[in-house]
XYZ file of C-alpha atoms in Angstrom:
681
model
C 70.801 86.676 129.263
C 72.960 89.301 127.244
C 76.077 87.437 128.090
C 74.937 84.242 127.510
C 73.980 85.113 124.223
C 77.488 86.590 123.779
C 79.370 83.448 124.718
C 76.902 81.334 122.299
C 77.367 83.837 119.432
C 81.196 82.772 119.664
C 80.949 79.031 120.551
C 78.384 78.177 117.556
C 81.176 79.304 114.975
C 83.776 77.437 116.910
C 81.629 74.187 116.986
C 80.739 74.562 113.392
C 84.495 75.158 111.959
C 85.720 72.234 114.124
C 83.130 69.899 112.804
C 83.938 71.000 109.238
C 87.707 70.413 109.801
C 87.068 66.954 111.073
C 84.569 65.907 108.196
C 86.784 67.301 105.271
C 90.070 66.341 106.759
C 91.656 69.895 106.303
C 95.285 70.005 106.103
C 97.624 70.465 108.355
C 95.154 69.976 111.126
C 94.420 66.304 109.575
C 98.186 65.600 109.817
C 98.410 66.856 113.133
C 95.202 64.430 113.991
C 97.110 61.333 112.535
C 100.184 62.003 114.505
C 98.079 62.757 117.839
C 96.732 59.769 117.548
C 99.367 57.370 116.748
C 100.225 57.051 120.369
C 97.398 54.183 120.400
C 100.069 51.901 118.601
C 102.840 52.576 121.648
C 100.424 51.993 124.296
C 99.096 48.662 123.164
C 101.116 45.230 123.955
C 99.371 42.948 121.488
C 101.684 40.507 119.243
C 101.106 39.455 116.143
C 99.875 35.960 114.675
C 102.055 33.197 115.159
C 100.235 31.596 111.445
C 102.560 33.959 109.614
C 106.171 34.246 108.646
C 107.969 36.824 106.596
C 110.676 35.398 104.384
C 113.040 38.242 103.654
C 115.689 38.822 100.612
C 118.027 40.542 103.140
C 121.552 41.587 103.643
C 122.838 37.913 104.457
C 120.908 36.698 101.276
C 122.613 39.260 98.886
C 125.978 38.801 100.504
C 125.185 34.885 99.479
C 123.835 35.122 96.239
C 124.782 38.562 94.458
C 122.991 41.687 94.129
C 118.969 41.930 93.295
C 117.794 40.540 90.686
C 119.147 37.036 90.967
C 118.923 34.215 88.839
C 115.184 32.997 88.898
C 116.463 29.618 89.729
C 117.866 30.933 93.133
C 114.572 32.265 94.064
C 112.843 28.931 92.916
C 115.480 26.871 95.355
C 113.869 28.969 98.026
C 110.367 28.682 97.150
C 110.787 24.858 97.090
C 111.541 25.232 100.745
C 108.054 26.722 101.476
C 105.831 23.395 100.111
C 104.447 23.068 103.455
C 102.919 26.550 103.793
C 99.189 26.776 103.468
C 99.596 29.913 101.143
C 102.668 31.877 99.794
C 102.383 35.646 98.919
C 105.005 36.805 96.480
C 105.701 40.503 97.469
C 107.666 41.150 94.459
C 107.273 41.195 90.663
C 108.744 39.361 87.679
C 107.427 42.103 84.860
C 110.274 41.023 82.188
C 111.294 37.709 80.858
C 114.888 36.085 81.351
C 115.709 32.592 80.109
C 113.404 30.257 79.181
C 115.028 28.155 81.785
C 114.993 30.413 84.469
C 111.324 31.453 84.045
C 110.143 27.889 83.725
C 112.114 26.887 86.835
C 110.584 29.691 88.968
C 107.106 28.962 87.366
C 107.703 25.202 88.412
C 108.479 25.992 91.937
C 105.484 28.188 92.498
C 103.129 25.568 90.786
C 104.393 23.219 93.364
C 103.293 25.505 96.065
C 99.779 24.404 98.205
C 98.510 28.049 97.184
C 100.320 31.243 95.910
C 99.624 34.675 95.141
C 101.523 36.902 92.664
C 101.556 40.584 93.145
C 100.839 43.183 90.807
C 101.221 47.081 90.678
C 98.647 49.390 89.680
C 99.951 52.804 88.376
C 99.007 56.444 86.966
C 101.196 56.072 84.236
C 102.016 53.244 81.672
C 105.322 51.161 82.467
C 104.214 48.159 80.331
C 101.657 47.050 77.624
C 99.256 44.487 79.142
C 98.386 41.664 76.421
C 95.048 40.238 76.187
C 96.476 36.974 77.737
C 97.605 38.481 80.797
C 94.118 40.327 81.231
C 92.439 36.864 80.991
C 94.828 35.179 83.362
C 94.641 38.307 85.855
C 90.366 38.327 85.566
C 90.653 34.938 87.331
C 91.522 36.690 90.334
C 88.789 39.290 90.429
C 86.272 39.906 93.344
C 83.213 38.881 91.298
C 81.095 38.612 94.546
C 81.984 41.917 95.912
C 81.879 43.741 92.737
C 78.183 42.251 92.190
C 77.278 43.737 95.365
C 78.636 47.407 94.535
C 75.359 48.792 92.975
C 73.717 48.132 96.362
C 75.860 50.624 98.206
C 77.155 54.022 97.016
C 80.214 53.405 99.713
C 83.235 52.866 99.499
C 84.694 54.419 96.473
C 87.234 51.957 95.789
C 90.470 53.625 94.339
C 91.307 52.745 90.735
C 94.421 53.065 88.289
C 94.743 52.898 84.424
C 97.628 51.034 84.236
C 99.219 47.970 85.922
C 102.680 46.100 86.059
C 102.634 42.587 86.343
C 104.453 39.076 86.185
C 104.976 37.613 82.759
C 102.315 34.677 81.638
C 104.398 32.036 82.816
C 104.599 33.201 86.568
C 100.791 34.562 86.192
C 99.778 31.096 85.342
C 101.884 29.313 87.924
C 100.280 31.311 91.222
C 97.038 30.183 92.149
C 95.804 34.088 92.077
C 97.099 37.519 92.021
C 96.504 40.307 94.368
C 97.726 44.196 94.214
C 100.189 45.267 96.530
C 99.788 48.904 95.898
C 98.725 51.438 98.742
C 98.125 54.987 99.577
C 99.840 57.002 102.477
C 98.038 59.575 104.662
C 98.361 63.545 104.012
C 101.430 63.254 106.370
C 103.123 60.660 103.958
C 102.852 57.856 106.734
C 101.275 54.299 105.559
C 98.494 53.823 108.360
C 95.930 52.019 106.327
C 95.458 48.967 104.058
C 93.438 48.418 100.767
C 90.594 45.805 100.646
C 90.396 45.936 96.883
C 91.058 48.191 94.113
C 89.977 48.860 90.621
C 91.980 48.129 87.423
C 89.813 48.421 83.964
C 86.517 48.390 85.641
C 87.220 45.247 87.573
C 87.552 44.974 91.033
C 90.573 43.088 92.365
C 91.758 42.285 95.870
C 94.912 43.407 97.604
C 97.695 40.757 98.166
C 96.998 40.148 101.919
C 93.013 39.741 101.248
C 93.763 37.161 98.337
C 95.985 35.436 100.686
C 93.241 35.082 103.292
C 90.662 33.897 100.692
C 92.963 31.000 99.646
C 93.769 30.290 103.245
C 89.929 29.914 104.554
C 88.650 28.713 100.984
C 86.261 31.839 101.503
C 85.065 34.893 99.454
C 84.513 38.231 100.874
C 81.172 39.873 101.034
C 79.418 43.213 101.493
C 77.658 43.750 104.863
C 76.793 47.364 104.705
C 78.041 50.482 103.213
C 81.148 50.737 105.816
C 81.924 46.946 106.332
C 82.757 43.665 104.618
C 83.033 40.289 105.896
C 85.633 37.417 105.803
C 85.650 34.311 107.329
C 83.203 35.768 109.875
C 85.259 38.669 110.720
C 83.864 41.940 110.386
C 86.247 44.438 108.593
C 85.431 48.394 108.969
C 86.239 50.395 105.672
C 86.633 53.895 105.047
C 85.291 55.776 102.244
C 88.002 54.565 99.743
C 87.819 51.015 100.923
C 90.923 50.979 103.302
C 90.890 49.399 106.704
C 92.969 51.408 109.721
C 96.135 48.952 110.492
C 96.777 48.252 113.966
C 100.497 48.024 114.205
C 102.693 45.951 116.393
C 106.212 46.732 117.534
C 108.756 45.976 114.709
C 110.769 43.577 116.822
C 107.578 40.874 117.364
C 107.144 40.106 113.831
C 108.580 36.878 112.741
C 111.221 37.179 110.138
C 113.286 34.669 108.553
C 116.166 34.940 106.043
C 115.552 33.871 102.684
C 119.107 32.469 102.835
C 118.196 30.118 105.724
C 115.220 28.814 103.710
C 117.571 28.220 100.382
C 120.044 26.377 102.393
C 117.726 24.177 104.298
C 118.654 25.972 107.625
C 115.026 26.359 108.265
C 113.410 23.222 107.305
C 110.008 23.269 105.199
C 108.370 21.700 108.245
C 108.666 25.021 110.084
C 106.233 26.666 107.386
C 103.655 23.957 107.800
C 99.782 25.312 108.177
C 101.580 28.776 107.811
C 101.014 32.077 105.345
C 104.250 33.148 104.217
C 105.063 36.503 102.716
C 108.212 36.533 100.381
C 109.707 40.076 99.786
C 112.868 42.063 99.764
C 114.373 44.167 102.748
C 117.969 44.833 101.082
C 118.618 48.311 101.075
C 118.217 49.648 97.379
C 116.165 46.534 96.179
C 113.490 46.552 98.786
C 110.556 48.929 99.460
C 110.917 50.399 102.841
C 107.813 52.330 104.220
C 107.093 55.035 106.720
C 104.662 54.045 109.265
C 103.632 55.362 112.691
C 106.292 52.851 114.411
C 108.927 54.228 112.075
C 110.336 52.910 108.695
C 109.728 49.140 107.857
C 109.821 47.116 105.229
C 106.738 47.135 102.940
C 105.869 43.467 103.261
C 105.188 43.985 106.808
C 102.087 45.816 105.936
C 100.718 42.912 104.396
C 101.942 40.708 107.555
C 99.732 43.284 109.934
C 96.696 43.389 108.056
C 96.716 39.421 107.845
C 97.632 39.142 111.330
C 94.824 41.752 112.453
C 92.207 39.544 110.942
C 93.384 36.332 112.118
C 94.084 37.733 115.806
C 90.855 39.671 115.831
C 92.769 42.647 116.210
C 90.876 44.844 113.766
C 90.225 48.289 114.525
C 86.776 49.472 115.260
C 86.021 53.005 114.482
C 82.555 54.490 115.613
C 81.374 57.010 113.596
C 79.723 59.764 115.796
C 81.716 59.647 118.812
C 84.250 62.264 117.929
C 81.657 64.703 116.609
C 79.893 64.098 120.052
C 83.285 65.093 121.757
C 83.731 67.661 119.805
C 80.337 69.318 120.807
C 80.785 68.369 124.444
C 84.460 69.966 124.451
C 82.936 73.319 122.935
C 80.123 73.532 125.555
C 82.399 72.284 128.528
C 84.228 75.859 129.177
C 80.761 77.810 128.886
C 79.052 75.295 131.319
C 82.247 76.064 133.605
C 82.263 79.478 133.509
C 78.580 79.645 134.696
C 79.378 77.293 137.477
C 82.651 78.469 138.905
C 83.911 82.210 139.326
C 87.781 81.298 139.633
C 89.602 81.051 136.419
C 91.976 78.636 138.142
C 89.462 76.341 138.996
C 87.646 76.623 135.440
C 90.902 75.688 133.731
C 92.101 72.740 135.884
C 88.393 71.474 135.614
C 88.564 71.454 131.619
C 91.887 69.938 131.584
C 91.207 67.448 134.124
C 87.882 66.756 132.052
C 90.040 66.102 128.902
C 92.297 64.130 130.422
C 89.860 61.615 131.843
C 88.271 61.401 128.396
C 91.934 61.025 127.110
C 92.858 58.469 129.428
C 89.384 56.492 128.963
C 89.544 56.646 124.815
C 92.848 55.435 125.049
C 91.807 52.339 127.391
C 89.240 51.618 124.778
C 91.815 51.297 122.158
C 94.303 49.106 124.415
C 91.243 47.051 125.605
C 88.825 46.668 122.707
C 90.522 48.342 119.620
C 88.252 51.372 119.425
C 89.840 53.854 117.631
C 88.378 57.510 118.338
C 90.007 60.655 117.207
C 91.221 62.883 120.126
C 92.503 65.724 118.313
C 89.643 67.708 116.900
C 87.749 67.503 120.366
C 91.140 69.075 122.005
C 91.248 71.699 119.162
C 87.325 72.681 120.060
C 88.504 72.656 123.899
C 91.391 75.046 123.213
C 89.272 77.581 120.953
C 86.154 77.389 123.448
C 88.310 77.730 126.664
C 90.268 80.696 124.896
C 87.077 82.465 123.515
C 85.143 81.825 126.831
C 87.708 82.929 128.986
C 88.399 86.036 127.085
C 84.877 87.127 127.042
C 84.346 86.410 130.871
C 87.908 88.222 131.609
C 86.490 91.169 129.595
C 83.110 91.141 131.375
C 84.658 90.791 134.755
C 87.435 93.385 134.188
C 85.054 96.215 132.704
C 84.394 97.659 136.498
C 87.986 97.678 137.344
C 89.446 99.067 133.900
C 89.692 102.524 135.144
C 91.714 101.195 138.249
C 94.049 99.009 136.246
C 94.947 101.885 133.740
C 95.377 104.155 136.630
C 97.518 102.251 139.230
C 99.145 99.678 137.143
C 102.382 101.687 136.455
C 103.221 101.846 140.171
C 101.326 98.665 141.746
C 102.745 95.475 141.709
C 100.786 92.575 139.860
C 99.639 90.976 143.018
C 98.363 94.313 144.513
C 96.618 95.237 141.546
C 94.764 92.205 141.287
C 93.988 92.568 145.167
C 92.959 96.046 144.822
C 90.486 95.099 141.924
C 88.812 92.569 143.778
C 88.667 95.158 146.879
C 88.647 98.735 145.840
C 88.065 99.685 149.438
C 91.567 98.954 150.122
C 92.586 102.201 148.299
C 91.592 104.044 151.432
C 94.640 105.303 153.248
C 96.209 103.292 156.001
C 98.170 100.404 156.893
C 98.438 97.427 159.416
C 101.313 96.158 161.784
C 102.463 92.777 160.071
C 105.927 90.584 160.464
C 107.750 91.070 157.446
C 111.172 90.092 155.974
C 112.876 93.412 154.502
C 115.509 93.155 152.189
C 117.904 95.987 151.224
C 120.569 95.679 148.401
C 122.922 98.333 147.334
C 125.791 98.494 144.566
C 129.395 98.966 146.222
C 131.138 101.890 144.489
C 128.563 103.028 142.424
C 129.990 106.584 142.165
C 133.086 105.153 140.980
C 131.126 103.139 138.153
C 128.816 106.175 137.270
C 131.761 108.663 136.410
C 133.342 106.460 134.380
C 130.664 105.978 132.099
C 128.156 108.120 129.595
C 124.632 108.661 131.155
C 123.130 106.065 128.229
C 125.598 103.550 129.044
C 124.813 103.839 132.846
C 121.233 103.718 132.558
C 121.813 100.431 130.282
C 123.930 98.846 132.612
C 121.415 99.414 135.660
C 118.641 98.244 133.746
C 120.741 94.878 132.892
C 121.447 94.930 136.639
C 117.769 95.493 137.949
C 116.283 93.087 135.775
C 117.740 89.773 137.464
C 117.826 91.497 140.814
C 113.979 92.003 140.653
C 113.337 88.758 138.923
C 114.956 87.115 142.169
C 112.786 88.823 144.642
C 109.649 88.031 142.775
C 110.312 84.535 141.602
C 110.327 84.056 145.688
C 107.152 85.535 146.168
C 108.344 89.266 147.445
C 107.243 92.824 147.054
C 109.591 94.849 145.132
C 109.100 98.307 147.095
C 111.327 100.660 145.181
C 114.393 101.230 143.390
C 116.622 103.926 145.318
C 119.238 105.036 142.958
C 121.338 101.975 142.238
C 119.557 100.261 145.686
C 116.968 97.664 145.945
C 114.238 97.684 148.537
C 111.742 94.722 148.955
C 109.796 93.073 151.623
C 108.037 89.637 151.955
C 105.166 88.609 153.439
C 102.856 91.404 151.932
C 100.492 91.956 150.122
C 100.409 88.379 149.884
C 101.008 86.257 152.789
C 103.911 83.906 152.561
C 104.029 81.170 155.271
C 107.843 81.199 155.410
C 108.796 84.631 154.360
C 112.236 84.670 156.155
C 113.190 81.706 153.953
C 112.050 83.294 150.976
C 114.040 86.460 151.463
C 116.944 84.588 152.361
C 116.445 82.281 149.191
C 116.129 85.435 147.221
C 118.955 87.071 148.396
C 121.357 83.969 147.474
C 120.124 83.858 143.934
C 120.472 87.740 143.661
C 124.085 86.753 144.312
C 123.872 84.035 141.794
C 122.407 86.299 139.052
C 124.876 88.790 139.517
C 127.918 86.261 139.275
C 126.055 85.317 135.767
C 125.866 89.080 134.699
C 129.287 89.606 135.907
C 130.574 87.126 133.580
C 128.904 88.653 130.535
C 130.274 92.197 131.646
C 133.787 90.674 131.727
C 133.481 89.705 128.197
C 132.344 93.390 127.393
C 135.459 94.721 129.143
C 133.156 96.132 131.946
C 134.283 95.892 135.384
C 132.156 93.548 137.857
C 129.772 94.960 139.774
C 129.837 94.110 143.814
C 126.465 94.326 145.929
C 125.787 94.235 149.644
C 122.583 92.777 151.064
C 120.881 93.289 154.244
C 117.465 91.514 155.678
C 115.751 92.105 158.755
C 112.646 90.223 160.199
C 110.423 92.387 162.146
C 106.772 93.720 163.093
C 106.477 96.792 160.867
C 103.655 99.125 159.305
C 102.576 98.143 156.056
C 99.697 99.644 153.715
C 99.141 102.596 151.504
C 100.824 105.751 152.655
C 100.280 109.269 151.475
C 98.099 111.864 150.349
C 94.437 111.349 149.303
C 95.585 111.937 145.744
C 99.030 110.028 145.488
C 100.117 107.318 147.876
C 102.267 104.077 147.637
C 101.933 100.649 149.143
C 105.317 100.282 151.515
C 106.598 99.743 154.610
C 107.948 101.903 157.641
C 109.137 101.113 160.970
C 112.525 100.575 162.889
C 112.777 97.228 161.640
C 112.956 98.707 157.908
C 115.665 101.316 159.037
C 117.583 98.493 160.628
C 117.647 96.178 157.512
C 118.958 99.338 155.539
C 121.701 99.796 158.205
C 122.813 96.042 157.977
C 122.973 96.086 154.092
C 125.279 99.106 154.748
C 127.472 97.249 157.095
C 128.413 94.173 154.675
C 130.971 96.843 153.440
C 132.477 96.430 156.904
C 133.090 92.580 156.999
C 133.599 92.022 153.361
C 130.656 89.780 152.589
C 127.811 89.808 150.346
C 124.910 88.919 152.563
C 124.115 89.879 156.252
C 121.246 89.019 158.200
C 120.128 89.926 161.575
C 119.409 87.480 164.525
C 115.542 88.070 164.268
C 115.829 86.839 160.410
C 118.069 83.807 161.723
C 115.319 82.875 164.412
C 112.925 82.588 161.830
C 114.513 80.589 158.818
C 114.809 76.927 158.535
C 118.022 75.035 158.976
C 118.580 74.265 155.377
C 120.605 77.840 155.415
C 124.295 78.160 155.866
C 124.743 80.948 158.458
C 127.858 82.045 160.548
C 127.926 84.373 163.626
C 129.964 87.788 162.914
C 129.351 89.845 166.137
C 126.729 92.136 167.945
C 126.400 95.715 166.513
C 124.881 98.994 167.617
C 123.885 100.831 164.783
C 123.794 104.397 164.820
C 120.313 105.718 166.502
C 119.652 102.307 168.483
C 120.815 101.573 172.191
C 120.363 97.693 171.875
C 123.047 95.963 170.023
C 121.713 93.564 167.176
C 123.722 90.067 166.399
C 124.473 89.885 162.717
C 125.107 86.663 160.863
C 126.516 85.962 157.174
C 124.452 84.069 155.166
C 126.443 81.978 152.916
C 125.856 79.980 149.765
C 124.911 76.263 150.011
C 128.362 74.966 149.095
C 131.029 72.389 150.440
C 133.478 75.330 150.512
C 131.049 77.461 152.765
C 130.604 74.411 155.106
C 134.373 74.038 155.345
C 134.995 77.558 156.103
C 132.223 77.847 158.605
C 133.276 75.232 160.437
C 137.099 76.437 160.828
C 135.461 79.817 161.471
C 133.242 78.679 164.370
C 136.256 77.150 165.938
C 138.254 79.996 165.728
C 135.605 82.454 166.697
C 134.962 80.361 169.995
C 138.624 80.627 170.920
C 138.419 84.478 169.977
C 135.701 84.725 172.487
C 137.401 82.869 175.249
C 140.076 85.585 175.145
C 142.897 83.113 173.824
C 144.274 85.686 171.082
C 147.276 83.513 170.277
C 145.407 80.618 169.170
C 142.456 82.741 167.432
C 145.307 84.758 165.484
C 146.834 81.326 164.015
C 143.278 79.996 163.127
C 142.194 83.445 161.436
C 145.397 83.492 159.663
C 144.922 79.992 158.229
C 141.421 80.790 156.982
C 142.801 83.991 155.634
C 145.519 82.237 153.698
C 143.480 79.201 152.593
C 140.167 81.003 151.694
C 140.885 84.644 151.670
C 138.316 84.823 154.041
C 137.139 88.604 154.577
C 135.540 88.275 158.283
C 138.859 86.734 159.349
C 140.735 89.816 158.147
C 138.352 91.679 159.907
C 139.162 89.782 163.308
C 142.626 89.504 162.761
C 142.802 93.632 162.838
C 140.852 93.499 166.095
C 143.197 90.733 167.828
C 146.252 92.750 166.624
C 144.840 95.680 168.628
C 143.761 93.161 171.399
C 140.381 94.180 171.051
C 137.967 91.567 172.859
C 135.049 90.192 170.787
C 131.836 91.879 171.961
C 129.407 94.852 170.938
C 130.792 96.912 168.358
C 129.157 100.475 167.768
C 128.603 101.941 164.476
C 129.182 105.769 164.248
C 127.958 106.320 160.819
C 124.786 105.306 159.049
């Protein structure tokens, strides 16, 4: 019970903090959350409405008509090509008069449209003095019905601005209505939401898109509740500022027509029949480019996206209580699992799997039903809870083994230490007979190296050497037994069983040579002579276990098989090879390794000969050398010294092959291939 209270004492603050972060949108967590959930738009494959067209003042248009702003008669000519459209939204502003002729031409073209919406900017600072006449005209575009319902609901708190920039009077009068094209970015400076309406001088005005839809359907927008409005029987969810989350499409799916093609009648007026047209600017330096989850895109496409969302019923739904519920679940999940499962690996895997299942299902909900659920804060709560719970569990589980860890961690391997803590009785003296693969490696000419360096430099060099050698052993599941001066002793298949321990030992040896080559490249740049090593491997039944006295002992291996591995390592110098393995290891390894037969050897202290093999790197050169060498050795075994000499000589000349040099010396002395007896250790 005390332990459970300890868990809850940590988890409750985590839950409270995560909920508060979610509710109050604290930075930088909110920016991370927004980016984390932007993957929704990449997953969905929805396409925008075919009833919308964006007519862009693009680069070809500017190349034809000159730099923006243009003579307004040019714009009027393009607008004349949109007369068949249901509604034309002007995502551009004409706030200063030009000549009466130009302004009249533009106003006349706008008046000739079925319906049109002029845009205006809301600003925090004054850039234009608004006349009473302009305010009076603008007032006709206000959302009187929606504003009349404000007193019934406290939310949303629509944003407002003290100043505005709008079209000149002739343009205002020629447009059917006006709408705001101001919007706000999120905390990470990306635009994801679209305003339904904004306040200017205590009057509520619709956005450009809303105004266009009001004209399209000849219907007004009305309140449903504190977080929803309705337009043309579509329920639109709002946040606390009166914005709707946009459901973005892939950038190449928007229908975009060049203004040039409209003005030159390349695209006929009939093309726009019954459609909502957005007229805006994309030319660099003249148009507005906004940052969105889909990358940078022209600002007019925000209106396009919102209108399409409503027309196609792609409106995002945001349930209010699901994310807090998921936060609670993710906080409690690690606590529940720690009570049910003993193994930390099992608990971690289940935590991850549960979150991934929730993640996949929530993403599916967005793709299928456009349900937007924030998964970032549940992830934060899971990570914090998992770390806290596992830290407490680790502390509780390790209390009994704390003394052992402190006492033995300096000379026992991590695997053995874990096994020791789980089974303290393993500390008793004794061992077991077990088949292991034993590896010895030694630096050649170490005495010469040590005599040429001061003690500090020598120790530094050894540390640089031992680190990659040790990693090669441990990475392949081996047990590093000890360092013996400049030598390394390791074994495989104890204390942890390894199914293919002979393979693991050979792979480790090959990696040791690779890592040594990399180290020698570094040493060469420092002016230090390269290090050369020999490696010997033998597979045998040996005794492994804790050996020593009652007060001090070591986990190690003993037996003839260990001694043989050590002798084999010493023989690498005789044949000029890096790695020698015994026939007993060759019997156990898979056929993925390249080995070539050397000769049977009687090591000192042993009566029976052991056939030795060179373990070669897995390269095309090794395969070619082995092929030629095997042919030469076969002939040598048959007693044809002359032909064998020719083949071995060719290997020496072409590949500088050391075993071939060894056998050439024997051939010159007319020594037949057979058992070679070593007289030294």
